[in-house]
Amino acid sequence: MSDARKPIAVIAFGGNALLRPQDHGTQEEQFTLAWKATRWLAEIIHRGYELVIVHGNGPQVGNIMIQVEEAITKIPPQTLDVCVAQTEGSIGYMLQNQLRNRLLEEQIAKPVVTVLTEVEVSREDPAFENPSKPVGPYFTAYRANQLMQEQGWLMVEDAGRGWRKVVPSPVPKRILDVEVVKHLVASGAVVIACGGGGIPVYQDVGGYFRGVEAVIDKDYSASLLAQELCADLFIILTQVPQVAENYGRPNQRWLDRLTVSKAKEMLEAHQFPPGSMGPKIRAAVQFVEKTGKEVLITDAEHLKDALARKAGTFLVPDGKED
Ligand code: ADP
Ligand code: MG
């Protein structure tokens, strides 16, 4: 192919990059963390990529659910799809605002735009039979009982810390209006999309799209978006500098490169837990298999060096191990 477009990088990172458990969670702190994030986001632009950003929303959507719960006698509650939409707006705004300022400071003329993204899931997805993703605040057993009876919530006792709502986490099937994102990227804009994994919607029998009480894993949505955009690099930013074999054990070994076959073997061998590294590796494998391009997994501190191939773990197609 002879298209002369600039390479595209899609980056995914967790919502706790912008709202950490050790903080008070004030708005000021969140803007400061967003400002810090723009430093490493700008590194990707400096490397010559068009940039697409996918952020998580775990702590933020949890806070909105607390607000809903606390105000329940005064303001009618919103469903989870609406709460996710709210976080796409609020987190999108903070990132967009601070990235705009960063680019202004660095005299890079690029618009920054947040796309409120609906992501289609299937009603037949097995996740709807087995809601397993804990979301939102912890409740007492007493309040949990009320919520289960009055609201029909499914709730589980979470590691002695209280009761939490569990919701389905279906896989993303299609990003609605992804063509718009493509146009925006082609026009040179930095795009923030699929925030929080996207607003989950399904198509009803009449063909209409309806929001659904679920959350989509942002790593899977980001992978799908990166595939749709034919991205040249998919970056998964997390809390560890590299992926490890035998993580947390005495024989732990950090990996510079990991082939798709080896990654699949390690998935089979339960090297990557379902609630943390598992979805990242699966999302990464899907991207590499579909595009033949590479995935970089690292943390914020090592991103710059990793972009220069001096840090991080690269998930690569088979036969490209060195
Ligand atoms: P995020 O908020 O970025 O989605 P997660 O906590 O869900 O982060 O997943 C990343 C975590 O996965 C790491 O911080 C690490 O503790 C854990 N982890 C589990 N297995 C591995 C492994 N094999 N190699 C590296 N990290 C691993
Ligand atoms: Mg995670």
GROMACS .gro file of C-alpha atoms and ligand atoms in nm:
model
  350
    1MET     CA    1   0.000   0.000   0.000
    2SER     CA    2   0.127   0.344  -0.084
    3ASP     CA    3  -0.066   0.570   0.150
    4ALA     CA    4   0.160   0.838   0.293
    5ARG     CA    5  -0.038   0.893   0.610
    6LYS     CA    6   0.136   0.937   0.940
    7PRO     CA    7   0.142   0.624   1.155
    8ILE     CA    8  -0.140   0.593   1.408
    9ALA     CA    9  -0.095   0.497   1.773
   10VAL     CA   10  -0.384   0.398   1.999
   11ILE     CA   11  -0.314   0.416   2.372
   12ALA     CA   12  -0.527   0.261   2.646
   13PHE     CA   13  -0.482   0.336   3.016
   14GLY     CA   14  -0.679   0.276   3.336
   15GLY     CA   15  -0.905   0.528   3.504
   16ASN     CA   16  -0.682   0.515   3.810
   17ALA     CA   17  -0.414   0.705   3.613
   18LEU     CA   18  -0.641   1.007   3.668
   19LEU     CA   19  -0.798   0.920   4.005
   20ARG     CA   20  -0.579   0.716   4.238
   21PRO     CA   21  -0.693   0.534   4.553
   22GLN     CA   22  -0.444   0.729   4.769
   23ASP     CA   23  -0.588   1.070   4.663
   24HIS     CA   24  -0.885   1.259   4.805
   25GLY     CA   25  -1.030   1.264   4.455
   26THR     CA   26  -1.076   1.639   4.435
   27GLN     CA   27  -1.130   1.795   4.097
   28GLU     CA   28  -0.802   1.983   4.135
   29GLU     CA   29  -0.611   1.658   4.186
   30GLN     CA   30  -0.776   1.508   3.882
   31PHE     CA   31  -0.679   1.802   3.662
   32THR     CA   32  -0.322   1.779   3.795
   33LEU     CA   33  -0.307   1.407   3.715
   34ALA     CA   34  -0.450   1.476   3.369
   35TRP     CA   35  -0.179   1.740   3.319
   36LYS     CA   36   0.087   1.484   3.418
   37ALA     CA   37  -0.066   1.233   3.178
   38THR     CA   38  -0.038   1.480   2.890
   39ARG     CA   39   0.341   1.471   2.929
   40TRP     CA   40   0.360   1.106   2.827
   41LEU     CA   41   0.076   1.143   2.577
   42ALA     CA   42   0.275   1.419   2.406
   43GLU     CA   43   0.575   1.184   2.380
   44ILE     CA   44   0.375   0.971   2.139
   45ILE     CA   45   0.299   1.274   1.922
   46HIS     CA   46   0.669   1.367   1.934
   47ARG     CA   47   0.750   1.025   1.790
   48GLY     CA   48   0.546   1.120   1.483
   49TYR     CA   49   0.221   0.935   1.551
   50GLU     CA   50  -0.138   1.047   1.514
   51LEU     CA   51  -0.280   0.979   1.859
   52VAL     CA   52  -0.602   0.811   1.972
   53ILE     CA   53  -0.669   0.785   2.346
   54VAL     CA   54  -0.886   0.530   2.529
   55HIS     CA   55  -0.919   0.584   2.904
   56GLY     CA   56  -1.074   0.360   3.169
   57ASN     CA   57  -1.331   0.485   3.422
   58GLY     CA   58  -1.347   0.241   3.716
   59PRO     CA   59  -1.296   0.485   4.007
   60GLN     CA   60  -1.489   0.765   3.831
   61VAL     CA   61  -1.799   0.562   3.751
   62GLY     CA   62  -1.782   0.428   4.109
   63ASN     CA   63  -1.801   0.786   4.238
   64ILE     CA   64  -2.099   0.867   4.018
   65MET     CA   65  -2.274   0.558   4.151
   66ILE     CA   66  -2.212   0.685   4.506
   67GLN     CA   67  -2.366   1.020   4.410
   68VAL     CA   68  -2.667   0.838   4.264
   69GLU     CA   69  -2.704   0.629   4.579
   70GLU     CA   70  -2.667   0.922   4.821
   71ALA     CA   71  -2.922   1.134   4.632
   72ILE     CA   72  -3.169   0.851   4.576
   73THR     CA   73  -3.453   1.017   4.773
   74LYS     CA   74  -3.412   1.349   4.585
   75ILE     CA   75  -3.312   1.270   4.226
   76PRO     CA   76  -3.427   0.969   4.024
   77PRO     CA   77  -3.134   0.728   3.963
   78GLN     CA   78  -2.960   0.687   3.626
   79THR     CA   79  -2.880   0.352   3.470
   80LEU     CA   80  -2.521   0.238   3.425
   81ASP     CA   81  -2.500   0.324   3.054
   82VAL     CA   82  -2.588   0.686   3.142
   83CYS     CA   83  -2.327   0.686   3.423
   84VAL     CA   84  -2.063   0.560   3.176
   85ALA     CA   85  -2.167   0.835   2.932
   86GLN     CA   86  -2.117   1.091   3.210
   87THR     CA   87  -1.761   0.970   3.269
   88GLU     CA   88  -1.685   0.988   2.896
   89GLY     CA   89  -1.784   1.353   2.921
   90SER     CA   90  -1.609   1.446   3.245
   91ILE     CA   91  -1.285   1.251   3.194
   92GLY     CA   92  -1.285   1.343   2.824
   93TYR     CA   93  -1.312   1.710   2.918
   94MET     CA   94  -1.027   1.698   3.171
   95LEU     CA   95  -0.793   1.518   2.932
   96GLN     CA   96  -0.896   1.727   2.632
   97ASN     CA   97  -0.855   2.053   2.823
   98GLN     CA   98  -0.513   1.966   2.965
   99LEU     CA   99  -0.382   1.813   2.643
  100ARG     CA  100  -0.489   2.125   2.455
  101ASN     CA  101  -0.285   2.334   2.702
  102ARG     CA  102   0.014   2.102   2.672
  103LEU     CA  103   0.010   2.120   2.290
  104LEU     CA  104  -0.029   2.498   2.309
  105GLU     CA  105   0.276   2.516   2.536
  106GLU     CA  106   0.473   2.296   2.297
  107GLN     CA  107   0.345   2.487   1.993
  108ILE     CA  108   0.195   2.179   1.831
  109ALA     CA  109  -0.107   2.280   1.624
  110LYS     CA  110  -0.347   1.992   1.671
  111PRO     CA  111  -0.713   1.997   1.772
  112VAL     CA  112  -0.814   1.763   2.053
  113VAL     CA  113  -1.164   1.617   2.044
  114THR     CA  114  -1.361   1.376   2.260
  115VAL     CA  115  -1.609   1.146   2.090
  116LEU     CA  116  -1.898   1.016   2.298
  117THR     CA  117  -1.879   0.655   2.184
  118GLU     CA  118  -2.154   0.393   2.182
  119VAL     CA  119  -2.027   0.037   2.151
  120GLU     CA  120  -2.255  -0.244   2.041
  121VAL     CA  121  -2.269  -0.565   2.241
  122SER     CA  122  -2.475  -0.878   2.181
  123ARG     CA  123  -2.773  -0.964   2.400
  124GLU     CA  124  -2.666  -1.326   2.343
  125ASP     CA  125  -2.326  -1.259   2.499
  126PRO     CA  126  -2.276  -1.521   2.774
  127ALA     CA  127  -2.176  -1.237   3.012
  128PHE     CA  128  -2.547  -1.148   3.046
  129GLU     CA  129  -2.612  -1.494   3.193
  130ASN     CA  130  -2.329  -1.450   3.438
  131PRO     CA  131  -2.281  -1.092   3.564
  132SER     CA  132  -1.940  -1.096   3.728
  133LYS     CA  133  -1.783  -0.750   3.710
  134PRO     CA  134  -1.803  -0.563   4.045
  135VAL     CA  135  -1.877  -0.190   4.002
  136GLY     CA  136  -1.943   0.107   4.229
  137PRO     CA  137  -1.939   0.148   4.605
  138TYR     CA  138  -1.934  -0.108   4.887
  139PHE     CA  139  -2.261  -0.147   5.078
  140THR     CA  140  -2.356  -0.294   5.415
  141ALA     CA  141  -2.538  -0.627   5.406
  142TYR     CA  142  -2.854  -0.444   5.517
  143ARG     CA  143  -2.850  -0.191   5.233
  144ALA     CA  144  -2.741  -0.459   4.984
  145ASN     CA  145  -3.049  -0.660   5.075
  146GLN     CA  146  -3.273  -0.359   5.013
  147LEU     CA  147  -3.109  -0.289   4.677
  148MET     CA  148  -3.137  -0.650   4.567
  149GLN     CA  149  -3.507  -0.654   4.656
  150GLU     CA  150  -3.611  -0.301   4.552
  151GLN     CA  151  -3.384  -0.247   4.252
  152GLY     CA  152  -3.335  -0.609   4.148
  153TRP     CA  153  -2.957  -0.567   4.162
  154LEU     CA  154  -2.725  -0.865   4.166
  155MET     CA  155  -2.473  -0.820   4.445
  156VAL     CA  156  -2.178  -1.012   4.588
  157GLU     CA  157  -1.976  -0.996   4.908
  158ASP     CA  158  -1.635  -0.865   4.804
  159ALA     CA  159  -1.337  -0.989   5.009
  160GLY     CA  160  -1.480  -0.891   5.348
  161ARG     CA  161  -1.500  -0.522   5.248
  162GLY     CA  162  -1.875  -0.518   5.190
  163TRP     CA  163  -2.131  -0.584   4.919
  164ARG     CA  164  -2.097  -0.463   4.562
  165LYS     CA  165  -2.315  -0.461   4.258
  166VAL     CA  166  -2.205  -0.700   3.983
  167VAL     CA  167  -2.289  -0.636   3.619
  168PRO     CA  168  -2.229  -0.819   3.291
  169SER     CA  169  -1.908  -0.741   3.104
  170PRO     CA  170  -1.983  -0.840   2.744
  171VAL     CA  171  -1.726  -0.820   2.465
  172PRO     CA  172  -1.750  -0.524   2.226
  173LYS     CA  173  -1.884  -0.623   1.881
  174ARG     CA  174  -1.885  -0.293   1.695
  175ILE     CA  175  -1.794   0.067   1.762
  176LEU     CA  176  -2.081   0.279   1.631
  177ASP     CA  177  -1.979   0.558   1.394
  178VAL     CA  178  -1.614   0.452   1.402
  179GLU     CA  179  -1.592   0.616   1.057
  180VAL     CA  180  -1.620   0.953   1.227
  181VAL     CA  181  -1.317   0.871   1.442
  182LYS     CA  182  -1.127   0.769   1.127
  183HIS     CA  183  -1.207   1.103   0.961
  184LEU     CA  184  -1.103   1.297   1.270
  185VAL     CA  185  -0.773   1.110   1.292
  186ALA     CA  186  -0.710   1.156   0.919
  187SER     CA  187  -0.768   1.530   0.966
  188GLY     CA  188  -0.486   1.541   1.222
  189ALA     CA  189  -0.697   1.566   1.538
  190VAL     CA  190  -0.604   1.391   1.860
  191VAL     CA  191  -0.912   1.183   1.942
  192ILE     CA  192  -1.034   1.059   2.280
  193ALA     CA  193  -1.282   0.776   2.217
  194CYS     CA  194  -1.432   0.461   2.372
  195GLY     CA  195  -1.382   0.607   2.722
  196GLY     CA  196  -1.461   0.358   2.995
  197GLY     CA  197  -1.481   0.090   2.725
  198GLY     CA  198  -1.766   0.278   2.554
  199ILE     CA  199  -2.134   0.313   2.633
  200PRO     CA  200  -2.280  -0.038   2.598
  201VAL     CA  201  -2.577  -0.055   2.360
  202TYR     CA  202  -2.753  -0.342   2.184
  203GLN     CA  203  -2.983  -0.355   1.883
  204ASP     CA  204  -3.339  -0.451   1.976
  205VAL     CA  205  -3.574  -0.656   1.755
  206GLY     CA  206  -3.688  -0.340   1.579
  207GLY     CA  207  -3.326  -0.249   1.498
  208TYR     CA  208  -3.311   0.038   1.747
  209PHE     CA  209  -3.006   0.085   1.968
  210ARG     CA  210  -3.077   0.072   2.342
  211GLY     CA  211  -2.842   0.128   2.635
  212VAL     CA  212  -2.784  -0.170   2.858
  213GLU     CA  213  -2.681  -0.220   3.220
  214ALA     CA  214  -2.327  -0.348   3.162
  215VAL     CA  215  -1.966  -0.236   3.136
  216ILE     CA  216  -1.724  -0.314   2.856
  217ASP     CA  217  -1.357  -0.378   2.931
  218LYS     CA  218  -1.162  -0.079   2.795
  219ASP     CA  219  -0.873  -0.303   2.687
  220TYR     CA  220  -1.104  -0.493   2.448
  221SER     CA  221  -1.269  -0.177   2.312
  222ALA     CA  222  -0.930  -0.014   2.261
  223SER     CA  223  -0.809  -0.322   2.074
  224LEU     CA  224  -1.117  -0.318   1.850
  225LEU     CA  225  -1.073   0.055   1.785
  226ALA     CA  226  -0.703   0.004   1.705
  227GLN     CA  227  -0.797  -0.276   1.462
  228GLU     CA  228  -1.065  -0.063   1.293
  229LEU     CA  229  -0.821   0.226   1.253
  230CYS     CA  230  -0.549  -0.009   1.120
  231ALA     CA  231  -0.327   0.141   1.388
  232ASP     CA  232   0.048   0.094   1.355
  233LEU     CA  233   0.102   0.063   1.728
  234PHE     CA  234  -0.134  -0.027   2.012
  235ILE     CA  235  -0.004   0.083   2.352
  236ILE     CA  236  -0.144  -0.057   2.676
  237LEU     CA  237  -0.027   0.155   2.965
  238THR     CA  238  -0.060   0.000   3.309
  239GLN     CA  239   0.108  -0.019   3.651
  240VAL     CA  240   0.400  -0.247   3.557
  241PRO     CA  241   0.701  -0.162   3.335
  242GLN     CA  242   0.682  -0.498   3.157
  243VAL     CA  243   0.490  -0.821   3.130
  244ALA     CA  244   0.648  -1.100   3.335
  245GLU     CA  245   0.661  -1.474   3.320
  246ASN     CA  246   0.584  -1.625   3.665
  247TYR     CA  247   0.479  -1.281   3.788
  248GLY     CA  248   0.526  -1.231   4.163
  249ARG     CA  249   0.710  -1.562   4.207
  250PRO     CA  250   1.079  -1.612   4.292
  251ASN     CA  251   1.148  -1.724   3.933
  252GLN     CA  252   0.981  -1.414   3.782
  253ARG     CA  253   1.131  -1.303   3.451
  254TRP     CA  254   1.052  -0.973   3.273
  255LEU     CA  255   0.989  -1.009   2.901
  256ASP     CA  256   1.120  -0.766   2.635
  257ARG     CA  257   0.939  -0.946   2.354
  258LEU     CA  258   0.655  -1.192   2.350
  259THR     CA  259   0.520  -1.369   2.041
  260VAL     CA  260   0.150  -1.431   1.995
  261SER     CA  261   0.201  -1.808   2.026
  262LYS     CA  262   0.395  -1.773   2.349
  263ALA     CA  263   0.132  -1.532   2.485
  264LYS     CA  264  -0.142  -1.785   2.410
  265GLU     CA  265   0.058  -2.060   2.579
  266MET     CA  266   0.100  -1.840   2.885
  267LEU     CA  267  -0.275  -1.760   2.888
  268GLU     CA  268  -0.346  -2.134   2.888
  269ALA     CA  269  -0.099  -2.177   3.175
  270HIS     CA  270  -0.287  -1.914   3.384
  271GLN     CA  271   0.008  -1.672   3.380
  272PHE     CA  272  -0.228  -1.376   3.338
  273PRO     CA  273  -0.517  -1.335   3.589
  274PRO     CA  274  -0.865  -1.265   3.444
  275GLY     CA  275  -0.917  -0.942   3.643
  276SER     CA  276  -0.590  -0.770   3.549
  277MET     CA  277  -0.328  -0.875   3.292
  278GLY     CA  278  -0.552  -1.138   3.127
  279PRO     CA  279  -0.779  -0.900   2.931
  280LYS     CA  280  -0.479  -0.692   2.826
  281ILE     CA  281  -0.297  -0.990   2.678
  282ARG     CA  282  -0.613  -1.117   2.507
  283ALA     CA  283  -0.683  -0.771   2.365
  284ALA     CA  284  -0.321  -0.746   2.252
  285VAL     CA  285  -0.327  -1.090   2.086
  286GLN     CA  286  -0.644  -0.997   1.893
  287PHE     CA  287  -0.480  -0.681   1.762
  288VAL     CA  288  -0.156  -0.850   1.652
  289GLU     CA  289  -0.343  -1.137   1.484
  290LYS     CA  290  -0.571  -0.900   1.296
  291THR     CA  291  -0.315  -0.640   1.186
  292GLY     CA  292   0.029  -0.804   1.200
  293LYS     CA  293   0.143  -0.495   1.394
  294GLU     CA  294   0.285  -0.478   1.748
  295VAL     CA  295   0.151  -0.399   2.094
  296LEU     CA  296   0.356  -0.221   2.358
  297ILE     CA  297   0.277  -0.290   2.724
  298THR     CA  298   0.451  -0.070   2.981
  299ASP     CA  299   0.395   0.199   3.247
  300ALA     CA  300   0.399   0.579   3.221
  301GLU     CA  301   0.751   0.607   3.358
  302HIS     CA  302   0.899   0.387   3.086
  303LEU     CA  303   0.685   0.495   2.792
  304LYS     CA  304   0.940   0.733   2.640
  305ASP     CA  305   1.219   0.473   2.646
  306ALA     CA  306   0.977   0.205   2.531
  307LEU     CA  307   0.884   0.412   2.225
  308ALA     CA  308   1.257   0.409   2.147
  309ARG     CA  309   1.245   0.029   2.199
  310LYS     CA  310   1.460   0.047   2.509
  311ALA     CA  311   1.192  -0.059   2.761
  312GLY     CA  312   0.851  -0.222   2.790
  313THR     CA  313   0.721  -0.551   2.651
  314PHE     CA  314   0.642  -0.580   2.281
  315LEU     CA  315   0.386  -0.837   2.177
  316VAL     CA  316   0.483  -0.936   1.825
  317PRO     CA  317   0.365  -1.168   1.548
  318ASP     CA  318   0.523  -1.515   1.543
  319GLY     CA  319   0.862  -1.519   1.373
  320LYS     CA  320   0.952  -1.169   1.492
  321GLU     CA  321   1.102  -1.268   1.824
  322ASP     CA  322   1.420  -1.067   1.771
  323ADP     P1  323  -0.520  -0.131   3.472
  323ADP     O1  324  -0.576  -0.042   3.576
  323ADP     O2  325  -0.411  -0.067   3.391
  323ADP     O3  326  -0.624  -0.200   3.388
  323ADP     P2  327  -0.479  -0.387   3.614
  323ADP     O4  328  -0.450  -0.382   3.760
  323ADP     O5  329  -0.616  -0.429   3.570
  323ADP     O6  330  -0.439  -0.245   3.553
  323ADP     O7  331  -0.374  -0.486   3.544
  323ADP     C1  332  -0.233  -0.467   3.555
  323ADP     C2  333  -0.172  -0.550   3.669
  323ADP     O8  334  -0.164  -0.687   3.633
  323ADP     C3  335  -0.030  -0.515   3.704
  323ADP     O9  336  -0.020  -0.403   3.786
  323ADP     C4  337   0.021  -0.643   3.772
  323ADP    O10  338   0.009  -0.631   3.913
  323ADP     C5  339  -0.076  -0.751   3.726
  323ADP     N1  340  -0.016  -0.868   3.660
  323ADP     C6  341  -0.072  -0.992   3.665
  323ADP     N2  342  -0.001  -1.081   3.596
  323ADP     C7  343   0.104  -1.015   3.543
  323ADP     C8  344   0.213  -1.055   3.459
  323ADP     N3  345   0.227  -1.182   3.415
  323ADP     N4  346   0.303  -0.961   3.423
  323ADP     C9  347   0.289  -0.834   3.465
  323ADP     N5  348   0.187  -0.790   3.543
  323ADP    C10  349   0.095  -0.879   3.583
  324MG      MG  350  -0.785  -0.338   3.455
   0.00000   0.00000   0.00000
